[in-house]
Amino acid sequence: WVKGHLQPTPLYEKWNAFSHVGVWDYTKKPFGWGLSARCPAEEEAEQKILRIDSSAATVMTRLEGDPAELNYLRYDVTNLAHFVRPRGRVLIVGAGGGRDLLSSLHFGQREIVGVEINGAILDTVNRRFGDFTGHLDRFPNVRLVHDEARSYIARTKEEFDIIQVSLIDTWAATAAGAFVLTENSLYTVEAWQRMLGRLSDRGLITFSRWHSEAAPGELYRLAALAAESLKRTGVKQPEKHLVVVHRSRDETATAAGVATLLASRNPLSDADVEAVRKVCQEMDFHLLLAPGFVSDPILKRLCSAEDTYQVARSYPIDISPPSDDNPFFFNMLRLRDMFDLELLGTAGLRANMMAVSVLGVLLITVTVLTGLCIVVPLWLTTKREWLAGSLPYFVYFAGIGLGFMLVEITLMQRLNVFLGHPIYGMTVVLFCLLVSCGCGSWLSGVLVSDVRRGFSAPACLALLLAAVLTAGFAGMPLLSSLDWLPTPGRIAVACAILLPLGLTMGMGFPLGMRAAGLGAANLGAWLFGINGAMSICGSVLAIVLSLSFGIRAAFFLGAGCYIGAWFAFLWVQSTLRGREDSSPAATPRPKLSVLKKAA
């Protein structure tokens, strides 16, 4: 029983750190997300379905002869680019079960490179089921690469005539509300600029996404992303570089279909447009946008306007081009839409709406529970004399709790994009921060002998602020320019940012507890609870703010919390010194000569 469904026992399954991969028997009818209605009914292809985490699916096809015999591949809208650019060099992002590899072989492409990040999929397709799939990895013009696609594209010096990305995403995580895991490094302006830079003079990028008249959001956002990326490479009129084709000519279709977008670094020629028109006529595809032609006015506005973002803001949902700072391509709801019941029933937005609603309810829940379980009991059960002068302690522990989680979660989100997979982002961030924070906690006891006096404790916290601000102003912007590094190199860069950050962030809590032991010993447990509760609130708030305002905005709010905590600690230190100066033990003893004279 998986994700709400009872599924049969798989023929084969394999686990790795990335995912669970399972294989099941499928059908002899050719499978394709964008197959034309004109695909001959007599076409057959024995296939097995390969599911990742029991949700995202790809197919493996039996190959016993020549791939050119798989005629049904010509009827899939995702393969449109092969009609326009034959006999070229093809880069396939997300080789999966090998379907796009078969398509390139079917169309007789000269050289094919398939990039796949999940080693379990490569092993399943080429080793365990290699006899079934025809050992695609053994074709002389096919090269499979086990790597993260964006890093490979940034690192390679090769140029390609086609870069194909067909329905590649991490959409499955969105339905669970796990927004920290839904970033996708391929659907950002920075990633597109990398891909445009790896095209030959006649090269095309081809992206395929779900589309229907009732749910056009993904296609609109993809078009906005392509247009903005072209503009940033110096293109003045993106609409002359773009083609959009939908699988169905039925403009009133409500069922989910597939649309394919072609983007070229150079203006598309009349021959290119004519080739696309011919394919649309033969396959009964619907041409939505091409140079000199448009059937969708919103696509026209997105691709021809000087300010793509301004056009996107006028649309009911968020179709603005994602960036590395806001890489949530599949979240198209704004913060104000969190409880819009009308959107809950909108086609294509239901899963997104459910996830956003879960996020909103979770934020409200943790905030209310913090009040009910911390603030109210603290006020009702604590002696008033204990609370006197305790405000700076509360501000400090709330600040470091909220600040720590805002910084940690946003770093995890940003490093997901940089490292290319949520598993890398989560493990690298958690490992580095836990180890370095532990070291920082120990180091605080070595560096600071007395939290009441001197500059050692404020200096440690000032070092913390410097590390956070350096990571925000220098470290995070640097990541986009270093995406060409191989995976070990990118992990090393991430560690170089995280380790000094964690080392200083680990000092905050023990310094605060030592100060509380001197000036608010009766509130120690409450301060511990406030810190923990604000950490929980911060983990949800970080995601809400990142979705709404960008990762850096949420990160710098965390930096602001630490700045507030630093001032609160100075306040605490001033209070401790005041108490020490006014205590009887601190009153100066009279000199002996004065005592004798008085006697």
XYZ file of C-alpha atoms in Angstrom:
599
model
C 0.000 0.000 0.000
C 1.890 3.040 -1.275
C 0.810 6.691 -1.523
C -2.858 5.885 -1.168
C -2.926 2.988 -3.643
C -2.637 -0.774 -3.466
C -0.033 -1.824 -6.007
C 0.905 -5.291 -7.242
C 4.187 -6.910 -6.323
C 6.905 -5.574 -8.641
C 8.903 -7.786 -10.974
C 12.002 -6.122 -9.610
C 12.790 -3.408 -7.096
C 15.913 -1.632 -6.001
C 16.605 0.929 -3.285
C 19.352 3.503 -3.127
C 19.861 6.779 -1.276
C 17.933 8.605 -4.014
C 14.798 6.574 -4.373
C 12.947 3.304 -4.650
C 12.872 1.925 -8.198
C 10.269 -0.675 -9.132
C 9.454 -2.444 -12.413
C 6.059 -3.839 -13.442
C 4.648 -5.427 -16.589
C 2.785 -2.923 -18.704
C 1.088 -3.219 -22.080
C 1.788 -4.043 -25.685
C 0.094 -0.864 -26.807
C 2.735 1.827 -27.344
C 2.907 4.220 -24.433
C 3.634 7.897 -24.891
C 2.623 10.991 -22.977
C 2.159 13.001 -26.161
C 1.072 10.440 -28.755
C -1.048 11.764 -31.595
C -4.553 10.432 -32.148
C -3.320 9.472 -35.627
C -0.873 6.900 -34.304
C -1.807 3.661 -36.157
C -3.901 1.334 -34.003
C -1.927 -1.709 -35.161
C 1.317 -0.380 -33.663
C 2.632 -2.612 -30.873
C 5.515 -2.368 -28.437
C 6.115 -4.638 -25.469
C 6.889 -2.407 -22.528
C 7.508 -2.454 -18.806
C 6.868 0.504 -16.558
C 9.568 1.737 -14.214
C 8.363 3.868 -11.320
C 10.501 6.042 -9.084
C 9.119 6.250 -5.548
C 5.924 4.618 -6.851
C 4.915 7.878 -8.522
C 7.115 9.259 -11.290
C 7.052 6.843 -14.215
C 9.151 5.990 -17.244
C 8.905 3.065 -19.648
C 11.318 0.410 -20.836
C 10.658 -0.945 -24.330
C 11.635 -4.338 -25.711
C 14.157 -3.877 -28.506
C 15.123 -6.917 -30.572
C 15.854 -5.355 -33.930
C 16.350 -1.944 -35.474
C 15.035 1.085 -33.509
C 13.911 2.498 -36.847
C 11.108 -0.097 -36.766
C 9.468 1.585 -33.730
C 7.317 3.770 -35.937
C 5.003 4.956 -33.141
C 7.791 7.192 -31.825
C 7.230 9.529 -34.760
C 3.763 10.340 -33.451
C 4.854 11.732 -30.076
C 4.888 15.511 -29.731
C 7.884 15.255 -27.392
C 9.950 14.200 -30.432
C 9.115 17.258 -32.520
C 12.720 18.526 -32.527
C 13.952 15.416 -34.338
C 11.917 16.377 -37.418
C 13.500 19.828 -37.440
C 17.106 18.833 -36.651
C 17.909 15.413 -38.175
C 21.360 13.844 -38.196
C 22.567 15.873 -35.244
C 24.186 15.559 -31.819
C 21.589 15.038 -29.085
C 21.828 15.495 -25.316
C 19.041 13.782 -23.384
C 18.479 14.990 -19.835
C 17.042 12.185 -17.715
C 17.708 9.038 -19.740
C 15.253 7.112 -17.515
C 13.924 3.935 -19.084
C 15.493 4.791 -22.431
C 12.483 6.069 -24.354
C 14.128 9.312 -25.496
C 17.253 7.346 -26.397
C 15.124 5.094 -28.596
C 13.543 8.144 -30.206
C 16.942 9.577 -31.130
C 18.018 6.210 -32.523
C 14.757 5.878 -34.457
C 15.285 9.269 -36.126
C 18.866 8.364 -37.026
C 20.616 10.987 -34.937
C 24.368 10.978 -35.360
C 25.486 11.018 -31.727
C 23.452 10.647 -28.511
C 24.466 11.465 -24.946
C 22.090 10.462 -22.153
C 22.572 11.935 -18.684
C 20.963 10.238 -15.680
C 21.525 11.183 -12.047
C 20.040 8.017 -10.536
C 22.469 5.129 -10.711
C 19.752 2.636 -9.739
C 17.846 3.486 -12.930
C 20.922 3.017 -15.115
C 21.618 -0.300 -13.425
C 18.020 -1.472 -13.801
C 17.674 -0.526 -17.469
C 21.076 -1.565 -18.750
C 22.072 -4.459 -16.506
C 19.068 -6.131 -14.883
C 16.783 -5.633 -17.922
C 19.514 -5.102 -20.512
C 18.410 -8.071 -22.632
C 14.875 -6.677 -22.662
C 15.862 -3.102 -23.578
C 18.422 -4.173 -26.163
C 21.415 -2.848 -24.212
C 21.076 0.725 -25.414
C 24.354 1.514 -23.704
C 26.157 -0.704 -26.226
C 25.085 1.192 -29.350
C 28.196 2.775 -30.885
C 26.642 6.238 -31.136
C 25.136 6.209 -27.607
C 26.970 7.381 -24.499
C 25.358 7.222 -21.067
C 26.628 9.513 -18.322
C 25.914 9.033 -14.617
C 25.858 12.650 -13.465
C 23.677 15.583 -12.477
C 22.539 17.159 -15.737
C 23.064 20.837 -14.988
C 26.580 20.240 -13.720
C 27.386 18.130 -16.757
C 26.039 20.785 -19.141
C 28.023 23.517 -17.388
C 31.184 21.402 -17.414
C 31.170 19.924 -20.906
C 32.742 21.761 -23.826
C 30.620 19.904 -26.386
C 27.912 21.573 -28.441
C 24.601 19.913 -29.266
C 22.003 20.271 -31.974
C 19.231 19.118 -29.615
C 19.014 19.264 -25.831
C 15.905 17.290 -24.875
C 14.149 17.552 -21.497
C 10.854 15.652 -21.526
C 8.706 15.826 -18.384
C 11.677 15.799 -16.015
C 10.712 17.007 -12.545
C 10.447 16.298 -8.824
C 6.712 17.002 -8.824
C 5.935 13.951 -6.686
C 7.269 15.670 -3.555
C 4.882 18.614 -4.026
C 1.804 16.540 -3.286
C 3.166 15.783 0.175
C 3.711 19.456 0.915
C 7.457 18.806 1.099
C 8.350 22.108 -0.503
C 11.916 21.958 0.738
C 12.412 19.065 -1.703
C 10.634 20.409 -4.807
C 13.303 22.654 -6.255
C 14.468 21.688 -9.697
C 17.772 23.003 -10.964
C 16.767 22.619 -14.624
C 13.806 24.980 -14.520
C 15.599 28.236 -13.690
C 16.846 31.133 -15.801
C 20.439 30.373 -14.817
C 20.102 26.732 -15.936
C 18.600 27.800 -19.267
C 21.455 30.182 -19.874
C 23.824 27.261 -19.408
C 21.855 25.153 -21.891
C 21.637 27.941 -24.466
C 25.393 28.261 -24.220
C 25.826 24.579 -25.153
C 23.791 24.756 -28.359
C 25.378 24.676 -31.786
C 24.500 27.439 -34.248
C 21.482 25.422 -35.364
C 20.788 23.952 -31.925
C 17.386 23.603 -30.236
C 16.306 23.147 -26.647
C 13.139 21.074 -26.418
C 11.129 20.988 -23.188
C 7.852 19.117 -22.810
C 5.329 19.806 -20.045
C 1.728 18.967 -19.200
C -0.810 21.269 -20.822
C -4.530 21.622 -21.378
C -6.822 24.560 -22.022
C -8.141 24.212 -18.487
C -4.662 24.065 -16.910
C -2.148 26.051 -19.002
C -0.020 27.221 -16.073
C 3.018 24.965 -16.617
C 3.263 25.830 -20.305
C 2.899 29.557 -19.658
C 5.581 29.457 -17.013
C 7.864 27.447 -19.290
C 7.360 30.012 -22.073
C 8.093 32.868 -19.657
C 11.240 31.050 -18.536
C 12.418 30.547 -22.119
C 11.697 34.162 -23.110
C 13.460 35.646 -20.080
C 16.474 33.359 -20.561
C 16.796 34.389 -24.203
C 16.578 38.058 -23.242
C 19.418 37.657 -20.768
C 21.606 36.253 -23.545
C 21.013 39.381 -25.619
C 17.988 38.335 -27.729
C 15.706 41.319 -28.448
C 12.711 39.443 -29.885
C 12.319 36.031 -28.201
C 9.127 35.252 -30.123
C 11.287 34.701 -33.240
C 13.231 32.003 -31.413
C 10.337 29.968 -29.997
C 7.834 27.345 -31.142
C 5.099 25.785 -28.993
C 3.092 22.767 -30.152
C 0.319 20.933 -28.300
C -0.566 17.303 -28.819
C -4.236 17.959 -29.630
C -5.917 20.277 -32.125
C -8.990 20.312 -29.892
C -8.734 23.736 -28.269
C -11.537 22.899 -25.822
C -9.789 19.785 -24.488
C -9.813 19.555 -20.710
C -7.886 16.322 -20.298
C -4.211 16.678 -19.460
C -2.077 16.601 -22.562
C 1.498 17.461 -23.407
C 2.929 20.531 -25.092
C 6.453 20.866 -26.419
C 8.427 24.098 -26.562
C 11.369 24.547 -28.918
C 13.854 27.333 -28.244
C 16.775 28.360 -30.414
C 19.667 30.676 -29.678
C 19.379 32.023 -33.224
C 16.118 33.081 -34.927
C 14.205 30.153 -36.386
C 14.266 30.076 -40.180
C 11.302 29.866 -42.517
C 12.353 26.284 -43.282
C 12.219 25.444 -39.565
C 8.723 26.893 -39.219
C 7.572 25.094 -42.352
C 8.928 21.779 -41.015
C 6.971 22.291 -37.779
C 3.791 23.161 -39.676
C 4.144 20.035 -41.805
C 4.506 17.809 -38.741
C 1.474 19.448 -37.107
C -0.570 18.817 -40.233
C 0.473 15.172 -40.501
C 0.132 14.347 -36.800
C -2.894 16.502 -36.034
C -0.902 18.575 -33.548
C -1.960 22.074 -32.551
C 0.506 24.879 -33.286
C 0.206 27.451 -30.499
C 3.153 29.723 -31.211
C 5.725 30.175 -33.966
C 7.518 33.108 -35.599
C 4.816 35.075 -37.386
C 1.987 32.996 -35.901
C 0.167 32.821 -32.571
C -3.067 31.167 -31.471
C -2.677 31.868 -27.760
C -2.542 35.590 -26.888
C -1.043 34.989 -23.430
C 1.859 33.075 -24.935
C 2.326 35.959 -27.354
C 2.450 38.510 -24.531
C 4.848 36.426 -22.437
C 7.263 35.945 -25.330
C 7.152 39.413 -26.880
C 6.809 41.790 -23.910
C 9.836 43.779 -22.774
C 9.071 42.906 -19.151
C 8.092 39.247 -18.850
C 7.691 39.589 -15.091
C 5.139 42.361 -15.478
C 3.000 40.202 -17.779
C 3.327 37.271 -15.363
C 2.185 39.398 -12.414
C -1.078 40.193 -14.185
C -1.982 36.481 -14.478
C -4.136 34.887 -11.730
C -1.439 32.376 -10.747
C 2.326 32.738 -10.567
C 3.857 32.096 -13.995
C 6.937 34.274 -13.508
C 10.287 32.808 -14.641
C 11.916 30.899 -11.751
C 15.505 31.617 -10.766
C 18.077 29.879 -8.591
C 16.886 32.120 -5.764
C 13.263 31.050 -6.276
C 13.482 27.679 -8.038
C 9.952 26.470 -7.317
C 8.776 25.968 -10.905
C 5.914 23.719 -9.861
C 4.526 26.024 -7.196
C 2.304 28.498 -9.034
C 0.299 29.760 -6.061
C 1.085 32.984 -4.245
C 0.914 33.396 -0.480
C -2.436 35.147 -0.721
C -3.870 32.078 -2.508
C -3.189 29.794 0.449
C -6.862 29.455 1.447
C -8.581 30.311 -1.838
C -11.233 27.600 -2.063
C -11.937 28.352 -5.722
C -8.404 27.384 -6.685
C -8.783 24.047 -4.862
C -11.037 22.826 -7.660
C -9.007 24.286 -10.512
C -7.728 21.692 -12.960
C -4.018 21.120 -12.715
C -3.691 23.012 -9.426
C -5.302 20.610 -7.015
C -2.090 18.951 -5.813
C -0.340 22.312 -5.625
C -3.288 23.807 -3.729
C -3.357 20.901 -1.296
C 0.358 21.302 -0.618
C 0.087 25.063 -0.079
C -2.932 24.573 2.173
C -1.038 21.999 4.240
C 1.800 24.482 4.539
C -0.564 27.240 5.675
C -2.320 25.025 8.207
C 1.036 23.814 9.490
C 2.291 27.372 10.021
C -0.862 28.319 11.921
C -0.712 25.087 13.945
C 2.878 25.469 15.125
C 2.285 29.137 15.952
C -0.820 28.375 18.016
C 0.862 25.429 19.749
C 3.811 27.626 20.643
C 1.417 30.044 22.291
C -0.575 27.337 24.080
C 2.345 25.192 25.187
C 4.973 27.839 25.924
C 3.674 31.391 26.283
C 0.434 30.708 28.190
C 1.908 28.214 30.728
C 4.906 30.482 31.216
C 2.644 33.432 32.037
C 0.272 31.483 34.280
C 2.714 29.378 36.290
C 5.846 31.445 36.669
C 6.383 33.758 39.615
C 6.319 37.405 38.648
C 9.619 38.138 40.368
C 11.241 35.503 38.159
C 9.958 37.291 35.049
C 11.360 40.630 36.124
C 14.147 41.552 33.739
C 13.704 38.372 31.700
C 12.702 40.018 28.393
C 16.226 40.125 26.902
C 16.601 36.393 27.583
C 13.347 35.632 25.788
C 14.350 37.800 22.821
C 17.774 36.172 22.643
C 16.604 32.545 22.716
C 13.726 33.208 20.324
C 16.135 34.997 17.971
C 18.739 32.253 17.826
C 16.057 29.545 17.476
C 14.266 31.295 14.629
C 17.487 32.482 13.019
C 19.117 29.049 13.058
C 16.216 27.351 11.264
C 15.748 30.151 8.720
C 19.423 29.911 7.806
C 19.514 26.095 7.805
C 16.371 25.510 5.730
C 17.205 28.182 3.164
C 20.724 26.821 2.786
C 19.231 23.376 2.230
C 16.905 24.778 -0.446
C 19.671 26.671 -2.227
C 22.126 23.788 -2.042
C 19.491 21.417 -3.432
C 19.723 23.439 -6.632
C 23.513 23.653 -6.520
C 24.109 19.978 -5.728
C 21.380 18.786 -8.072
C 19.346 16.507 -5.822
C 17.470 16.846 -2.509
C 19.388 13.924 -1.004
C 22.686 15.719 -1.552
C 21.295 18.971 -0.185
C 19.823 17.380 2.928
C 22.736 15.131 3.836
C 25.461 17.698 3.196
C 23.684 20.497 5.066
C 22.639 18.386 8.047
C 25.974 16.616 8.398
C 28.086 19.769 8.126
C 25.900 21.853 10.421
C 25.484 19.172 13.092
C 29.204 18.418 13.251
C 30.363 22.033 13.075
C 27.694 23.279 15.506
C 28.801 20.663 18.016
C 32.393 21.832 17.631
C 31.274 25.448 17.973
C 29.384 24.647 21.155
C 32.527 23.125 22.672
C 34.682 25.991 21.409
C 32.484 28.594 23.089
C 33.493 27.211 26.482
C 37.172 27.514 25.546
C 36.976 31.053 24.175
C 34.639 32.603 26.747
C 35.534 32.362 30.418
C 32.986 34.873 31.754
C 29.793 35.768 29.884
C 29.103 38.684 32.243
C 32.113 40.813 31.445
C 34.534 41.489 28.640
C 34.135 41.308 24.896
C 34.789 37.607 24.318
C 31.117 36.532 24.282
C 29.861 39.466 22.138
C 32.879 38.938 19.882
C 31.893 35.288 19.318
C 28.365 36.375 18.423
C 29.745 39.121 16.170
C 31.810 36.423 14.429
C 28.564 34.473 14.003
C 26.943 37.484 12.334
C 29.958 37.958 10.083
C 29.811 34.302 8.986
C 26.062 34.463 8.250
C 26.318 37.733 6.305
C 29.347 36.493 4.358
C 27.461 33.337 3.388
C 24.488 35.453 2.272
C 26.308 38.192 0.383
C 29.219 36.193 -1.042
C 28.676 32.447 -0.643
C 25.176 32.004 -2.067
C 25.677 34.249 -5.159
C 28.888 32.333 -5.893
C 27.060 29.020 -6.271
C 25.543 29.686 -9.711
C 28.982 30.357 -11.175
C 30.406 27.113 -9.747
C 27.743 24.689 -11.019
C 30.289 23.365 -13.545
C 32.149 21.493 -10.811
C 31.682 17.704 -10.550
C 29.647 16.407 -7.634
C 32.609 15.988 -5.215
C 33.743 19.519 -6.040
C 30.280 20.980 -5.446
C 30.039 19.117 -2.132
C 33.429 20.562 -1.151
C 32.219 24.094 -1.951
C 29.072 23.511 0.095
C 31.154 22.273 3.032
C 33.416 25.313 2.774
C 30.362 27.542 3.218
C 28.656 25.445 5.883
C 31.489 24.491 8.240
C 32.550 27.995 9.377
C 28.892 28.979 9.500
C 28.011 26.037 11.753
C 31.089 26.550 13.906
C 29.926 30.065 14.841
C 26.201 29.268 14.969
C 26.950 26.511 17.478
C 28.216 29.075 19.969
C 24.909 30.911 20.356
C 22.949 28.465 22.486
C 25.613 27.532 25.107
C 26.568 31.179 25.595
C 22.916 32.019 26.186
C 22.418 29.143 28.639
C 25.486 30.163 30.634
C 24.159 33.713 30.870
C 20.710 32.416 31.853
C 22.284 30.310 34.605
C 23.643 33.496 36.152
C 20.671 35.812 35.705
C 17.570 33.709 35.027
C 18.282 30.274 36.497
C 14.600 29.685 37.328
C 13.663 30.181 33.668
C 16.222 27.806 32.155
C 13.705 25.160 31.105
C 11.367 27.796 29.656
C 14.174 29.383 27.654
C 15.099 25.958 26.321
C 11.458 25.445 25.317
C 11.181 28.850 23.639
C 14.286 28.127 21.594
C 12.922 24.759 20.484
C 9.454 26.104 19.693
C 10.838 28.948 17.596
C 13.007 26.438 15.730
C 9.865 24.507 14.775
C 8.091 27.697 13.708
C 11.179 28.765 11.776
C 11.351 25.527 9.796
C 7.872 26.153 8.365
C 8.249 29.921 8.093
C 11.438 29.512 6.063
C 9.581 27.566 3.379
C 6.652 30.007 3.307
C 8.991 32.974 2.918
C 11.161 31.251 0.303
C 8.122 30.451 -1.823
C 6.790 33.986 -1.520
C 9.859 36.214 -1.548
C 12.826 34.039 -2.499
C 15.444 32.018 -0.663
C 17.799 34.945 -0.023
C 15.009 37.018 1.544
C 14.254 34.225 4.021
C 17.981 33.742 4.659
C 18.538 37.404 5.453
C 15.534 37.415 7.761
C 17.417 34.698 9.658
C 20.449 36.991 9.690
C 18.193 39.730 11.078
C 17.110 37.400 13.875
C 20.751 36.868 14.792
C 21.360 40.625 14.779
C 18.435 41.024 17.178
C 19.840 38.220 19.334
C 23.239 39.946 19.432
C 21.709 43.169 20.783
C 19.637 41.118 23.237
C 22.823 39.474 24.526
C 24.421 42.880 25.083
C 21.282 43.756 27.035
C 21.624 40.536 29.054
C 25.264 41.274 29.745
C 24.421 44.800 30.885
C 21.740 43.411 33.219
C 24.160 40.887 34.708
C 26.765 43.566 35.362
C 24.123 45.770 36.956
C 23.071 42.995 39.299
C 26.670 42.244 40.183
C 27.430 45.902 40.964
C 24.332 46.286 43.163
C 24.751 43.036 45.135
C 26.037 43.196 48.777
C 29.047 41.133 47.872
C 30.011 43.798 45.371
C 29.945 46.684 47.954
C 33.555 47.901 48.579
C 34.898 47.074 52.078
C 35.961 50.149 54.153
C 39.664 50.641 54.816
C 41.137 49.456 58.154
C 42.166 53.023 59.158
C 38.580 54.200 58.813
C 37.354 51.353 61.019
C 39.916 52.183 63.754
C 38.960 55.858 63.676
C 35.291 54.981 63.987
C 36.068 52.733 66.976
